[in-house]
Short mmCIF file of C-alpha atoms in Angstrom, two decimals:
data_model
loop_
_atom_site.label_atom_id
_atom_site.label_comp_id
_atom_site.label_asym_id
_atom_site.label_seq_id
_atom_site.Cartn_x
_atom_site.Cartn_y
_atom_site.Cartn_z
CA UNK A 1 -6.31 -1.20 -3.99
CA UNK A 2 -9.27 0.08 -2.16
CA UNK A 3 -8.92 -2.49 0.85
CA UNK A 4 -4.91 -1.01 0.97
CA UNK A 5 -6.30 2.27 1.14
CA UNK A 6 -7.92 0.78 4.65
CA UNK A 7 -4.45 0.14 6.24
CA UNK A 8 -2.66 2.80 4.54
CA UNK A 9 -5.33 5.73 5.97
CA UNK A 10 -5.12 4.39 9.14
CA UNK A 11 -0.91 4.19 9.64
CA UNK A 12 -1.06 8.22 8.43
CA UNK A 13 -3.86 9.14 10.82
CA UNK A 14 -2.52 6.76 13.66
CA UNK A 15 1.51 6.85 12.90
CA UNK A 16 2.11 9.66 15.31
CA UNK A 17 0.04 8.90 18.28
CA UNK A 18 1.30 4.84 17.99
CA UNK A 19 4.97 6.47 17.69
CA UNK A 20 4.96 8.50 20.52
CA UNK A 21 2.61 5.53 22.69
CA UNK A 22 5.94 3.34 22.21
CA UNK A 23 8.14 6.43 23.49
CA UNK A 24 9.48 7.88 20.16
CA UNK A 25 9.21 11.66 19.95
CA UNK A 26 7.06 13.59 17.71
CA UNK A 27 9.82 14.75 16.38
CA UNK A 28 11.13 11.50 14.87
CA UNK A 29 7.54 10.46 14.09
CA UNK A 30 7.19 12.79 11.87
CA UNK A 31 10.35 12.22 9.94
CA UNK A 32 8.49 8.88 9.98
CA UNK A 33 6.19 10.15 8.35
CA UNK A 34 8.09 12.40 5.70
CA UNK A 35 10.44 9.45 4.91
CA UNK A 36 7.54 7.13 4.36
CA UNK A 37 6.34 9.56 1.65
CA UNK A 38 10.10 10.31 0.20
CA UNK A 39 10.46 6.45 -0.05
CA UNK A 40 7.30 5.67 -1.34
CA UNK A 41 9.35 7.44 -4.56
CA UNK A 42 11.31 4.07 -5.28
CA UNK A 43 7.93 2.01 -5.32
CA UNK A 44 6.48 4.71 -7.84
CA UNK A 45 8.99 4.66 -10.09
CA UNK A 46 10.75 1.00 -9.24
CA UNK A 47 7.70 -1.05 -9.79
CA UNK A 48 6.16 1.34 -11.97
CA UNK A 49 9.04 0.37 -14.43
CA UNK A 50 8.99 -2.80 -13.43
CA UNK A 51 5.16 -3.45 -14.66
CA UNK A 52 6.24 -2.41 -18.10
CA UNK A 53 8.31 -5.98 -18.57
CA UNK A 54 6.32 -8.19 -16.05
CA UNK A 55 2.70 -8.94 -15.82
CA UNK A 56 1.39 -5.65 -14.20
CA UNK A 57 -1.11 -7.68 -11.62
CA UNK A 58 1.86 -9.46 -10.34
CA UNK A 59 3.70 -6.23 -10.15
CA UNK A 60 0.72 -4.98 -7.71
CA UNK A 61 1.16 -8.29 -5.68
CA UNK A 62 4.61 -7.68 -4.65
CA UNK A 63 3.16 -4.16 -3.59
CA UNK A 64 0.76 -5.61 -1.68
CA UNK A 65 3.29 -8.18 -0.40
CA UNK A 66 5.40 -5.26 0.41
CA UNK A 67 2.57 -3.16 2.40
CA UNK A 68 1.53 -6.25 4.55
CA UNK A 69 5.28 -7.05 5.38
CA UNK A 70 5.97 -3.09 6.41
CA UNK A 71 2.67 -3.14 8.75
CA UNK A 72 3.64 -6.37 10.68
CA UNK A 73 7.28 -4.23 11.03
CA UNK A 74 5.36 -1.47 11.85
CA UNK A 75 3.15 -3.50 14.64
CA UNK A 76 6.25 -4.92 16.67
CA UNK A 77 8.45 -1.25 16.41
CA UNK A 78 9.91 -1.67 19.82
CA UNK A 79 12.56 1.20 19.07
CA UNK A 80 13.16 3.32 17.10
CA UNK A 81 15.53 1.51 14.77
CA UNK A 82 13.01 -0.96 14.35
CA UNK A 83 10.97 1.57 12.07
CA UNK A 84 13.76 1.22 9.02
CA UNK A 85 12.24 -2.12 8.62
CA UNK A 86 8.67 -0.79 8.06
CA UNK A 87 10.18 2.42 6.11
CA UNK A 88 12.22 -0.23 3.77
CA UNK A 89 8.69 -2.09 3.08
CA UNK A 90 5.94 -0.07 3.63
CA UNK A 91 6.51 2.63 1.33
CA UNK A 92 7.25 1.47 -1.85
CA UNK A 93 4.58 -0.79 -1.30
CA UNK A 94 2.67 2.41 -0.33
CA UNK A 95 4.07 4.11 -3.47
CA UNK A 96 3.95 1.21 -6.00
CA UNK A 97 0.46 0.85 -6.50
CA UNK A 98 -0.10 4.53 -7.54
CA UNK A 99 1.01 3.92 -11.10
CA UNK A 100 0.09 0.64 -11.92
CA UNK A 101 -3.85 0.82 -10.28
CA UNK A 102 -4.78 3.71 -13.36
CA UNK A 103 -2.44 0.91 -16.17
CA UNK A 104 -4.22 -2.51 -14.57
CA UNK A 105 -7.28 -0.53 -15.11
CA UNK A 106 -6.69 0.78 -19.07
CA UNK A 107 -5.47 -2.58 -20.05
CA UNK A 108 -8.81 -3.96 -18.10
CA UNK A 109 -11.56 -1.48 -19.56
CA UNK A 110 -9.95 1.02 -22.09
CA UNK A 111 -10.16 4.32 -22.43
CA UNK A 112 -13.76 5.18 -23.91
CA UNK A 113 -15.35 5.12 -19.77
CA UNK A 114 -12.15 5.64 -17.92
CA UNK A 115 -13.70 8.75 -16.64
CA UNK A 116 -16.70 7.49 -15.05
CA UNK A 117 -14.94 3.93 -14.23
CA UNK A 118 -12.27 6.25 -12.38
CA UNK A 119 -15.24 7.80 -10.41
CA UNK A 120 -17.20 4.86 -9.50
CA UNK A 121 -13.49 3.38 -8.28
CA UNK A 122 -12.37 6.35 -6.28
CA UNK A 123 -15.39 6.78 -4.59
CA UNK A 124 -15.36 2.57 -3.07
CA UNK A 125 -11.73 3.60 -2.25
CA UNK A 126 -12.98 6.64 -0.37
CA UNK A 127 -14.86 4.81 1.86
CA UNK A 128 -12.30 1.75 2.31
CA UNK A 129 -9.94 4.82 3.28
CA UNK A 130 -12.53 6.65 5.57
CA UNK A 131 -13.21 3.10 7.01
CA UNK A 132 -9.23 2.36 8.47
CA UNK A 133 -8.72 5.28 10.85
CA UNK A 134 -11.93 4.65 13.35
CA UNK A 135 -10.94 0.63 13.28
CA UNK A 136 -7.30 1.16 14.37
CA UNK A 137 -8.90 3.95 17.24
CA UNK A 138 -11.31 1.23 18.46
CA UNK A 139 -8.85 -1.29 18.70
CA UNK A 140 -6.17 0.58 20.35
CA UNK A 141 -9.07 2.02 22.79
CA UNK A 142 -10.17 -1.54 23.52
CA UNK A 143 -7.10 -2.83 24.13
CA UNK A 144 -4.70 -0.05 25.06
CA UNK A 145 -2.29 -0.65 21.74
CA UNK A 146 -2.42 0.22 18.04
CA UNK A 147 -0.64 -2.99 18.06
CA UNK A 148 -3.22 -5.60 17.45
CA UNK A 149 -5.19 -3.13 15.02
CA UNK A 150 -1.92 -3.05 13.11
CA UNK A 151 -1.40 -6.77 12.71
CA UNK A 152 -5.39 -7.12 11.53
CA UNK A 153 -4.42 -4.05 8.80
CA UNK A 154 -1.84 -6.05 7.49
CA UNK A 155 -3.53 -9.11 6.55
CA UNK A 156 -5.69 -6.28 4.29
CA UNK A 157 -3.33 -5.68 1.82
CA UNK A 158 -2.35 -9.64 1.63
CA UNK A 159 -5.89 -10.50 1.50
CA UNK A 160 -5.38 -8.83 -2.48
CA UNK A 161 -2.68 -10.98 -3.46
CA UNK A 162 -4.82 -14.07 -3.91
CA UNK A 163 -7.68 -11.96 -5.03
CA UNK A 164 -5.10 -10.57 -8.28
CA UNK A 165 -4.18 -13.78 -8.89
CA UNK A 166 -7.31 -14.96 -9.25
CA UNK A 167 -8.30 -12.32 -11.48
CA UNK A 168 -8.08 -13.49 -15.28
CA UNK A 169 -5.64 -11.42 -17.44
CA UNK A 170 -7.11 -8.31 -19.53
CA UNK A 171 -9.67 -9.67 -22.76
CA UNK A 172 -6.95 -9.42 -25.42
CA UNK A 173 -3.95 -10.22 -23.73
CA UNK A 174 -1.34 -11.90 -25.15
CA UNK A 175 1.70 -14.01 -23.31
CA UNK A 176 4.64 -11.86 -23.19
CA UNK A 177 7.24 -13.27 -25.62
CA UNK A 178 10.14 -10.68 -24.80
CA UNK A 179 10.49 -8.05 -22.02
CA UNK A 180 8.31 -5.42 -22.74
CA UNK A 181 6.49 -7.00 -25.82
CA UNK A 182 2.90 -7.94 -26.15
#
């Protein structure tokens, strides 16, 4: 989640100037930018429901899968139809991980720190999201695009799928025997 963050700060700090640096207006970049938030909705509430029948780290894969997919869309925009294609992806893989990060981490640590283990995560994600915006300016000012910075941002979000499915399943967890039962 915090490595997302990266790729995610930087298309919502970058996603106007890149927009208007292909020749869409700012007017349609920022519907861009409202629509990615509007769809992001579906992700919320599709995968979000979708994590209570389905192992909940494989739920946040497809999210991840989802982001990385939208950002190489959003890299090779050449028009402005092109951007469906990263709305489509992009945001409910934007969107998807915001219920299922605060569930992966209950069923991993419980309730009794949440608080402080909420903290300490937030603030690494802070600086992960502080971190994206400067890296996609330096690449587009050393090479004239946002395109190349937006192709490295996407591997970001992939670079967590092998890393969740890596990651052993919650102490306690049992093999799911029906939808929704544990």
């Amino acid at each position: 989640w915090s490595l997302s963050l990266m790729s995610m700060s930087a298309v919502f700090v970058h996603v106007m100037p890149f927009l208007e640096s292909i020749g869409i207006s700012r007017e349609y970049a920022g519907y861009v930018v409202t629509f990615t938030i509007l769809l992001s909705v579906a992700g919320r509430i599709g995968l979000g429901w979708l994590s209570d029948y389905m192992d909940k780290r494989h739920v946040f894969c497809i999210a991840l899968g989802l982001q990385a997919v939208g950002l190489l869309f959003f890299a090779i925009i050449t028009n402005f139809w092109h951007i469906l294609l990263f709305l489509i992806t992009f945001s409910p893989g934007y969107g998807g991980p915001i219920p299922l990060r605060p569930a992966i981490q209950g069923e991993y640590f419980g309730r009794k720190h949440f608080g402080t283990i909420q903290g300490i995560f937030l603030s690494v994600s802070t600086v992960c999201a502080i971190a994206g915006p400067p890296f996609a300016g330096w690449i587009c000012d050393a090479t004239g695009s946002y395109r190349l910075a937006f192709l490295i941002l996407a591997a970001i979000p992939a670079i967590g799928i092998p890393l969740l499915l890596l990651t052993p399943p919650p102490p306690g967890a049992k093999t799911r025997s029906r939808a929704g039962e544990r």
